[in-house]
Coordinates of C-alpha atoms in Angstrom, one line a residue:
Chain A
M224 CA 10.7 14.2 -17.7
E225 CA 8.3 16.6 -19.1
S226 CA 5.1 16.5 -17.8
S227 CA 2.8 18.0 -20.4
T228 CA 4.3 16.3 -23.3
W229 CA 5.1 12.4 -23.7
T230 CA 5.3 9.7 -26.5
W231 CA 3.6 6.3 -26.3
G232 CA 7.6 5.3 -26.5
Q233 CA 8.2 6.8 -23.3
A234 CA 5.1 5.0 -21.7
L235 CA 6.5 1.8 -22.7
T236 CA 9.8 2.5 -21.4
V237 CA 8.2 3.2 -18.2
F238 CA 6.1 0.1 -18.2
A239 CA 9.1 -2.5 -19.2
V240 CA 11.7 -0.9 -17.1
G241 CA 9.2 -0.5 -14.0
F242 CA 7.3 -4.1 -14.2
S243 CA 10.6 -6.1 -15.3
G244 CA 12.4 -3.8 -12.4
V245 CA 9.9 -4.7 -9.8
F246 CA 10.3 -8.5 -10.8
I247 CA 14.0 -8.6 -11.3
C248 CA 14.1 -6.6 -7.5
L249 CA 12.2 -9.2 -5.7
L250 CA 13.9 -11.9 -7.6
I251 CA 17.4 -10.7 -6.1
L252 CA 15.6 -10.2 -2.6
Q253 CA 14.3 -13.9 -2.9
I254 CA 18.3 -15.1 -3.6
G255 CA 19.3 -13.0 -1.1
V256 CA 16.9 -14.6 1.3
N257 CA 17.8 -18.1 0.4
L258 CA 21.4 -17.0 0.8
Y259 CA 20.8 -15.5 4.0
S260 CA 18.6 -18.3 5.4
F261 CA 20.9 -20.9 4.3
C262 CA 24.1 -19.0 6.2
S263 CA 21.9 -18.3 9.3
R264 CA 21.1 -21.9 9.8
L265 CA 24.7 -22.8 9.0
I266 CA 25.9 -20.6 11.8
V267 CA 22.9 -21.6 14.4
S268 CA 23.7 -25.2 14.0
H269 CA 27.4 -24.7 14.2
L270 CA 26.8 -22.8 17.5
E271 CA 24.7 -25.4 18.9
K272 CA 27.0 -28.2 18.1
K273 CA 30.0 -25.8 19.7
K274 CA 27.7 -25.5 23.0
I275 CA 27.0 -29.4 23.2
K276 CA 30.7 -29.9 22.8
N277 CA 31.4 -27.4 25.6
S278 CA 29.1 -29.0 27.9
Chain B
M295 CA -26.6 49.1 8.4
D296 CA -23.1 48.7 6.7
L297 CA -21.6 46.6 9.8
F298 CA -24.9 44.1 9.6
T299 CA -24.1 43.5 5.5
T300 CA -20.5 43.0 6.6
A301 CA -21.3 40.7 9.2
V302 CA -23.8 38.7 7.0
R303 CA -21.3 38.5 3.9
G304 CA -18.8 37.2 6.5
M305 CA -21.0 34.3 7.2
G306 CA -20.2 30.6 5.5
F307 CA -24.0 29.9 4.8
V308 CA -24.2 33.0 2.2
N309 CA -21.1 31.5 0.2
L310 CA -22.4 28.1 0.3
S311 CA -22.6 26.5 -2.9
L312 CA -24.1 22.8 -4.5
G313 CA -20.6 21.5 -4.9
H314 CA -20.0 21.7 -0.9
V315 CA -23.2 20.3 -0.1
I316 CA -22.3 17.3 -2.5
M317 CA -18.8 17.3 -0.7
W318 CA -20.4 17.4 2.8
F319 CA -22.7 14.2 1.5
I320 CA -19.7 12.3 0.3
A321 CA -17.7 13.0 3.6
I322 CA -20.6 11.6 5.6
T323 CA -20.8 8.9 3.7
L324 CA -17.1 7.9 4.2
I325 CA -17.8 8.7 7.9
Y326 CA -20.8 6.3 7.8
L327 CA -19.0 3.6 6.2
A328 CA -16.2 3.6 8.7
I329 CA -18.3 3.8 11.6
A330 CA -21.1 1.4 10.5
K331 CA -19.4 -1.2 8.3
G332 CA -16.0 -0.7 9.7
Y333 CA -14.3 0.1 6.3
E334 CA -11.0 1.6 7.2
P335 CA -12.1 3.5 10.2
L336 CA -8.6 4.7 11.1
L337 CA -8.4 7.0 7.9
L338 CA -12.0 7.1 6.7
I339 CA -13.0 9.2 9.7
P340 CA -10.3 11.8 9.7
I341 CA -10.4 11.8 5.7
G342 CA -14.2 12.4 6.0
F343 CA -13.9 15.2 8.4
G344 CA -11.3 16.7 6.7
I345 CA -13.6 17.1 3.7
I346 CA -16.4 18.7 6.0
L347 CA -13.8 21.1 7.3
T348 CA -12.1 22.1 3.8
N349 CA -16.1 22.7 2.6
L350 CA -17.2 25.0 5.1
P351 CA -16.8 28.4 3.3
L352 CA -14.5 30.8 4.6
A353 CA -12.9 28.9 7.2
N354 CA -9.5 28.7 5.3
L355 CA -8.1 25.9 6.8
M356 CA -6.0 25.0 4.2
A357 CA -5.3 28.4 3.1
E358 CA -1.6 29.0 3.0
N359 CA 0.0 29.2 6.6
H360 CA -3.2 28.3 8.1
F361 CA -3.4 25.4 10.6
L362 CA -4.2 22.2 8.3
W363 CA -2.0 23.9 5.1
V364 CA 0.8 23.6 7.8
F365 CA 0.7 19.9 8.3
Y366 CA -0.2 19.4 4.5
H367 CA 2.6 21.4 3.2
Y368 CA 5.7 20.3 5.5
A369 CA 4.7 16.9 6.3
I370 CA 3.2 15.6 3.1
E371 CA 3.7 17.9 0.2
K372 CA 7.4 19.5 0.5
W373 CA 9.0 17.0 3.2
D374 CA 7.2 13.9 2.8
L375 CA 7.5 12.9 6.3
I376 CA 4.1 11.2 7.2
P377 CA 4.2 8.2 4.7
P378 CA 7.8 6.8 5.9
I379 CA 6.6 7.3 9.4
I380 CA 3.6 5.3 8.9
F381 CA 5.6 2.8 7.2
M382 CA 7.9 2.4 10.2
G383 CA 5.0 1.7 12.2
I384 CA 3.9 -1.0 9.6
G385 CA 7.1 -2.2 9.8
A386 CA 7.2 -2.6 13.6
M387 CA 4.0 -4.8 12.9
T388 CA 4.9 -6.8 10.3
D389 CA 6.2 -10.6 10.7
F390 CA 8.4 -11.2 8.0
G391 CA 8.4 -15.1 9.4
P392 CA 6.6 -16.2 6.3
V393 CA 8.6 -14.7 3.8
I394 CA 11.8 -16.1 5.4
A395 CA 10.3 -19.5 5.5
A396 CA 9.0 -19.5 1.8
P397 CA 11.2 -16.9 -0.2
K398 CA 9.5 -17.8 -3.5
T399 CA 6.4 -16.0 -2.3
L400 CA 8.3 -12.6 -3.1
L401 CA 7.5 -13.4 -6.7
L402 CA 3.9 -13.2 -6.1
G403 CA 4.1 -9.9 -4.6
A404 CA 6.1 -8.8 -7.8
A405 CA 3.0 -10.1 -10.0
A406 CA 0.6 -8.5 -8.0
Q407 CA 1.9 -5.1 -9.2
L408 CA 0.5 -6.2 -12.7
G409 CA -2.6 -3.7 -12.2
V410 CA -0.4 -0.7 -11.4
Y411 CA 1.2 -0.9 -14.8
I412 CA -2.4 -2.1 -16.4
T413 CA -4.0 1.3 -15.0
F414 CA -0.7 3.1 -15.7
F415 CA -1.7 2.6 -19.6
G416 CA -5.4 2.8 -19.0
A417 CA -5.0 6.6 -17.2
L418 CA -3.0 7.5 -20.3
L419 CA -5.7 6.5 -22.5
L420 CA -8.2 8.6 -20.8
G421 CA -6.0 11.5 -21.3
F422 CA -4.0 11.8 -18.0
N423 CA 0.0 12.5 -18.4
L424 CA 2.8 10.2 -17.4
Q425 CA 3.0 11.4 -13.8
E426 CA -0.7 11.5 -13.2
A427 CA -0.8 7.9 -14.8
A428 CA 1.9 6.7 -12.4
S429 CA 0.1 8.1 -9.3
I430 CA -3.0 6.8 -10.2
G431 CA -1.8 3.3 -11.4
I432 CA -0.2 2.9 -7.8
I433 CA -3.7 2.5 -6.4
G434 CA -3.4 -0.9 -7.7
G435 CA -0.7 -1.9 -5.2
A436 CA -3.4 -1.5 -2.3
D437 CA -1.0 0.5 -0.4
G438 CA -2.2 3.6 1.3
P439 CA 1.0 5.2 2.1
T440 CA 3.1 4.6 -0.7
T441 CA -0.1 6.1 -2.9
I442 CA 0.1 9.0 -1.0
F443 CA 4.0 9.0 -1.1
L444 CA 4.1 8.7 -5.0
T445 CA 1.2 11.3 -5.4
S446 CA 2.4 13.9 -3.5
K447 CA 5.5 13.8 -5.5
L448 CA 3.9 13.2 -9.1
A449 CA 0.4 14.5 -9.2
P450 CA -0.2 16.5 -5.8
H451 CA -3.7 18.1 -7.2
L452 CA -4.9 14.1 -7.5
L453 CA -3.6 13.6 -3.7
G454 CA -7.3 13.5 -2.4
A455 CA -8.6 11.5 -5.2
N456 CA -6.1 9.2 -5.1
A457 CA -5.8 8.3 -1.2
V458 CA -9.5 8.3 -1.2
A459 CA -9.6 5.9 -4.3
A460 CA -6.7 3.7 -2.5
Y461 CA -8.3 3.5 1.0
S462 CA -11.9 2.8 -0.2
Y463 CA -10.9 -0.2 -2.8
M464 CA -8.6 -1.4 0.2
A465 CA -11.8 -1.6 2.4
L466 CA -13.6 -3.4 -0.4
V467 CA -11.0 -6.0 -0.8
P468 CA -13.5 -9.1 0.6
I469 CA -15.9 -7.7 -2.0
I470 CA -13.7 -7.2 -5.0
Q471 CA -11.2 -10.2 -5.1
P472 CA -13.3 -13.5 -4.5
P473 CA -15.2 -13.2 -7.6
I474 CA -11.9 -12.7 -9.6
M475 CA -10.3 -15.5 -7.3
K476 CA -13.0 -18.0 -8.3
L477 CA -13.0 -17.0 -11.9
M478 CA -9.6 -17.7 -12.2
T479 CA -9.2 -21.0 -10.2
S480 CA -10.8 -24.5 -10.2
E481 CA -12.4 -25.9 -7.4
A482 CA -9.2 -28.5 -7.3
E483 CA -6.7 -25.8 -7.2
R484 CA -8.8 -23.8 -4.3
K485 CA -8.5 -27.4 -2.2
I486 CA -4.5 -27.6 -2.6
R487 CA -3.4 -28.1 1.0
M488 CA 0.0 -26.5 1.7
K489 CA 2.6 -27.8 4.3
P490 CA 2.8 -25.5 7.5
L491 CA 5.7 -23.1 7.3
R492 CA 8.9 -23.8 9.3
T493 CA 9.5 -21.2 11.9
P494 CA 12.4 -18.8 11.1
S495 CA 15.3 -18.4 13.9
K496 CA 15.8 -15.2 15.9
L497 CA 18.8 -14.7 13.9
E498 CA 17.1 -14.8 10.4
K499 CA 14.4 -12.7 11.6
V500 CA 16.8 -10.0 13.1
G501 CA 19.0 -9.9 10.2
F502 CA 16.5 -9.9 7.2
P503 CA 15.3 -6.3 7.7
I504 CA 19.2 -5.1 7.5
M505 CA 19.6 -7.3 4.6
A506 CA 16.5 -6.5 2.9
C507 CA 16.9 -2.9 3.1
M508 CA 20.7 -3.1 1.6
L509 CA 19.4 -5.1 -1.3
I510 CA 16.5 -3.0 -2.1
I511 CA 17.8 0.4 -1.7
L512 CA 20.8 -0.5 -3.4
M513 CA 18.8 -1.5 -6.6
V514 CA 15.9 1.1 -6.2
P515 CA 17.3 4.4 -4.0
D516 CA 14.1 6.1 -4.5
A517 CA 12.3 3.6 -2.3
A518 CA 15.0 4.5 0.5
P519 CA 12.3 6.6 2.7
L520 CA 9.7 3.9 2.8
M521 CA 11.8 0.8 2.5
G522 CA 14.5 2.5 5.3
M523 CA 11.7 3.3 7.8
F524 CA 9.6 0.1 7.1
M525 CA 12.7 -2.1 7.6
V526 CA 14.0 -0.1 10.9
G527 CA 10.6 -0.4 12.4
N528 CA 10.6 -4.2 11.8
L529 CA 14.1 -4.3 13.5
F530 CA 12.6 -2.5 16.4
R531 CA 10.2 -5.3 16.6
E532 CA 12.4 -8.6 16.1
C533 CA 15.8 -7.3 17.8
G534 CA 13.5 -7.6 21.1
V535 CA 15.8 -5.2 23.2
V536 CA 13.8 -1.7 22.2
E537 CA 10.4 -2.7 23.0
R538 CA 9.7 1.2 24.2
L539 CA 10.7 2.0 20.3
S540 CA 8.6 -0.6 18.8
D541 CA 5.8 0.0 20.8
T542 CA 6.0 3.7 20.1
A543 CA 6.3 3.0 16.2
Q544 CA 3.4 0.6 16.0
N545 CA 0.9 2.5 18.5
A546 CA 1.6 6.3 19.3
L547 CA 3.6 7.7 16.6
I548 CA 1.7 5.6 13.9
N549 CA -1.8 7.0 15.4
I550 CA -0.7 10.5 15.8
V551 CA 0.7 10.8 12.0
T552 CA -2.5 9.1 11.2
I553 CA -4.7 11.6 12.3
F554 CA -2.9 14.3 10.6
L555 CA -2.4 12.4 7.3
G556 CA -6.5 11.7 7.4
L557 CA -6.9 15.3 8.2
C558 CA -5.0 16.7 5.6
I559 CA -6.0 14.4 2.9
G560 CA -9.5 15.2 3.3
A561 CA -8.7 19.2 3.4
T562 CA -7.3 18.8 -0.1
M563 CA -10.8 18.1 -1.5
P564 CA -12.6 21.2 -2.0
A565 CA -15.6 21.0 -4.3
E566 CA -13.9 22.5 -6.9
V567 CA -10.9 20.4 -7.0
F568 CA -12.7 17.0 -6.2
L569 CA -16.1 17.4 -8.1
V570 CA -14.3 17.1 -12.0
K571 CA -14.5 14.4 -14.4
K572 CA -11.0 13.4 -13.7
T573 CA -11.9 12.2 -10.0
L574 CA -14.3 9.9 -11.6
F575 CA -11.9 8.6 -13.6
V576 CA -9.5 8.1 -10.6
F577 CA -12.2 5.8 -9.1
A578 CA -12.8 3.6 -12.2
L579 CA -9.3 3.0 -12.9
G580 CA -8.6 2.5 -9.1
C581 CA -10.9 -0.6 -9.2
V582 CA -9.3 -1.9 -12.4
A583 CA -6.3 -1.7 -10.8
F584 CA -7.2 -3.7 -8.1
A585 CA -9.0 -6.3 -10.3
F586 CA -6.0 -6.7 -12.5
S587 CA -3.5 -6.8 -9.6
T588 CA -5.4 -9.7 -8.0
A589 CA -5.7 -11.4 -11.2
G590 CA -1.5 -10.8 -11.7
G591 CA -1.1 -12.7 -8.5
L592 CA -3.2 -15.4 -9.1
A593 CA -1.9 -15.7 -12.8
L594 CA 1.9 -16.0 -11.4
A595 CA 0.8 -18.7 -8.5
K596 CA -0.9 -21.1 -11.4
L597 CA 2.3 -20.5 -13.5
M598 CA 4.9 -21.5 -10.5
N599 CA 2.5 -24.6 -10.0
L600 CA 3.4 -26.1 -13.6
F601 CA 7.0 -26.1 -12.6
L602 CA 6.7 -27.2 -8.9
P603 CA 6.5 -31.4 -8.3
E604 CA 3.6 -32.7 -7.1
G605 CA 3.1 -32.5 -3.0
K606 CA 4.8 -29.0 -3.5
K607 CA 2.2 -27.1 -5.5
I608 CA 0.9 -24.1 -4.0
N609 CA -2.7 -23.0 -3.3
P610 CA -3.2 -20.1 -6.3
L611 CA -5.5 -18.1 -3.9
I612 CA -2.3 -17.0 -2.4
G613 CA -1.4 -15.1 -5.2
S614 CA -4.1 -12.6 -4.6
A615 CA -2.7 -11.8 -1.6
G616 CA 0.3 -10.0 -3.3
V617 CA -1.7 -6.9 -3.5
S618 CA -0.4 -5.3 -0.1
A619 CA -3.6 -4.6 1.9
V620 CA -2.4 -6.3 4.9
P621 CA -3.7 -8.6 6.4
M622 CA -7.0 -8.4 4.7
A623 CA -5.8 -9.7 1.3
A624 CA -4.4 -12.6 3.4
R625 CA -7.7 -13.4 5.0
V626 CA -9.6 -13.1 1.9
S627 CA -7.3 -16.0 0.3
Q628 CA -7.8 -18.0 3.4
N629 CA -11.6 -17.7 3.5
V630 CA -12.2 -18.4 -0.1
A631 CA -10.0 -21.5 0.4
R632 CA -12.1 -22.6 3.3
E633 CA -15.2 -22.3 0.9
A634 CA -14.0 -25.3 -1.0
D635 CA -12.5 -27.3 1.6
K636 CA -13.4 -26.4 5.4
K637 CA -10.3 -27.6 6.8
N638 CA -7.9 -25.8 4.5
Y639 CA -5.5 -23.4 6.4
I640 CA -3.5 -21.2 4.1
L641 CA -3.3 -17.9 6.0
M642 CA 0.3 -18.1 6.9
Q643 CA 1.2 -19.0 3.5
A644 CA -0.7 -16.0 2.2
M645 CA 1.0 -13.6 4.5
G646 CA 4.2 -14.2 2.4
P647 CA 2.8 -12.5 -0.8
N648 CA 1.0 -10.3 1.3
V649 CA 4.0 -8.7 2.8
A650 CA 6.1 -9.0 -0.2
G651 CA 3.3 -7.2 -1.8
V652 CA 4.0 -4.0 0.5
I653 CA 7.9 -4.3 -0.5
G654 CA 6.6 -4.5 -4.5
T655 CA 4.5 -1.4 -4.2
A656 CA 7.1 0.6 -2.7
V657 CA 9.8 -0.8 -5.5
A658 CA 7.4 -0.1 -8.2
A659 CA 6.7 3.5 -6.7
G660 CA 10.7 3.8 -6.3
F661 CA 10.7 2.9 -10.1
F662 CA 8.2 5.5 -11.2
L663 CA 9.9 8.2 -9.2
A664 CA 13.5 7.4 -10.5
M665 CA 11.8 7.7 -14.4
L666 CA 9.3 10.3 -13.6
G667 CA 9.9 12.4 -10.9
K668 CA 11.5 15.8 -11.5

């Protein structure tokens, strides 16, 4: 984007895309962390059960 | 006689200007604040000394191919090496446990970027162009390396002012934030107690930096240098098998680059560049950015409480920790909460948005780069 000339339309686009983008990105990360935590806890409990069974 | 005149003309004293003296005063003030008040000493001391060095007439340390210029040109301006290396060190020092235990706090880190965008518009109204406005706005993220990273790419001529504003205001978080926090929350809200966080398993902690790095960089590739290094540093810390690398990243390496970063940033502030109207605007806008970022985090925390059932409500004070200044902003949340209720401990809960703020600011910088980078 040209640095010397700009329009308010461009500024609004930067604001809208940027701010909503940060929210969407961190929302997706939040969903990812929730899913990942759920799966890791499942794996950990499965491994623990297996360990108890074997012993 | 000619030789004598040449020798005298070659002295710095003869070439002194009022601007140089003002810059020495600013530099000594920064060094004083760092030593006497403990304001960000790791950065403000080398920055202050860098300002003195660059404002000694005829010393020419920032002239092309000279000592400090080489570091500045290759490590910051051209190749952007230093901010990602600092991020690796920060990653090695960061515990993502609070974020993993309470992922909803990630959104507070996003809301606390409000100041970045409000200031972006403020800077445009004051006559800055889009690139300059973005680099000033990012000060509101309260993250020094990200501010330097973005400014060096979008508006290198503002690097000195932006970096000093970012680090100065980071040091002033305990002064700027509490009045806004008290204004936006009621006594009852400040007294809300939160349940202790669960302790995430090692598997969760080891996998988090890999998963988060992939997700974030897939969404915002321009944030890759910062996020990639941040997460690899954290993996060094959490995996438990590369203690030497983790130790180097969070101690020796970050210390070495911090020395040169500070000196070079200070050296970008010769009087003729720094003592202009725009610098004053940068400092004023930086303060606005911090205030709105604090307010943004608090506002979202209050909004979230409207939808959370009784017993699961969050103390809105943790929202203000969404500005990245780690761990100072979380400590401020804790202090304000304890003023209302001496037995209220929210430090660990506030670390979640605090760490999320670091990610949020790097993502915001990535979006600015994607849209405004050349």
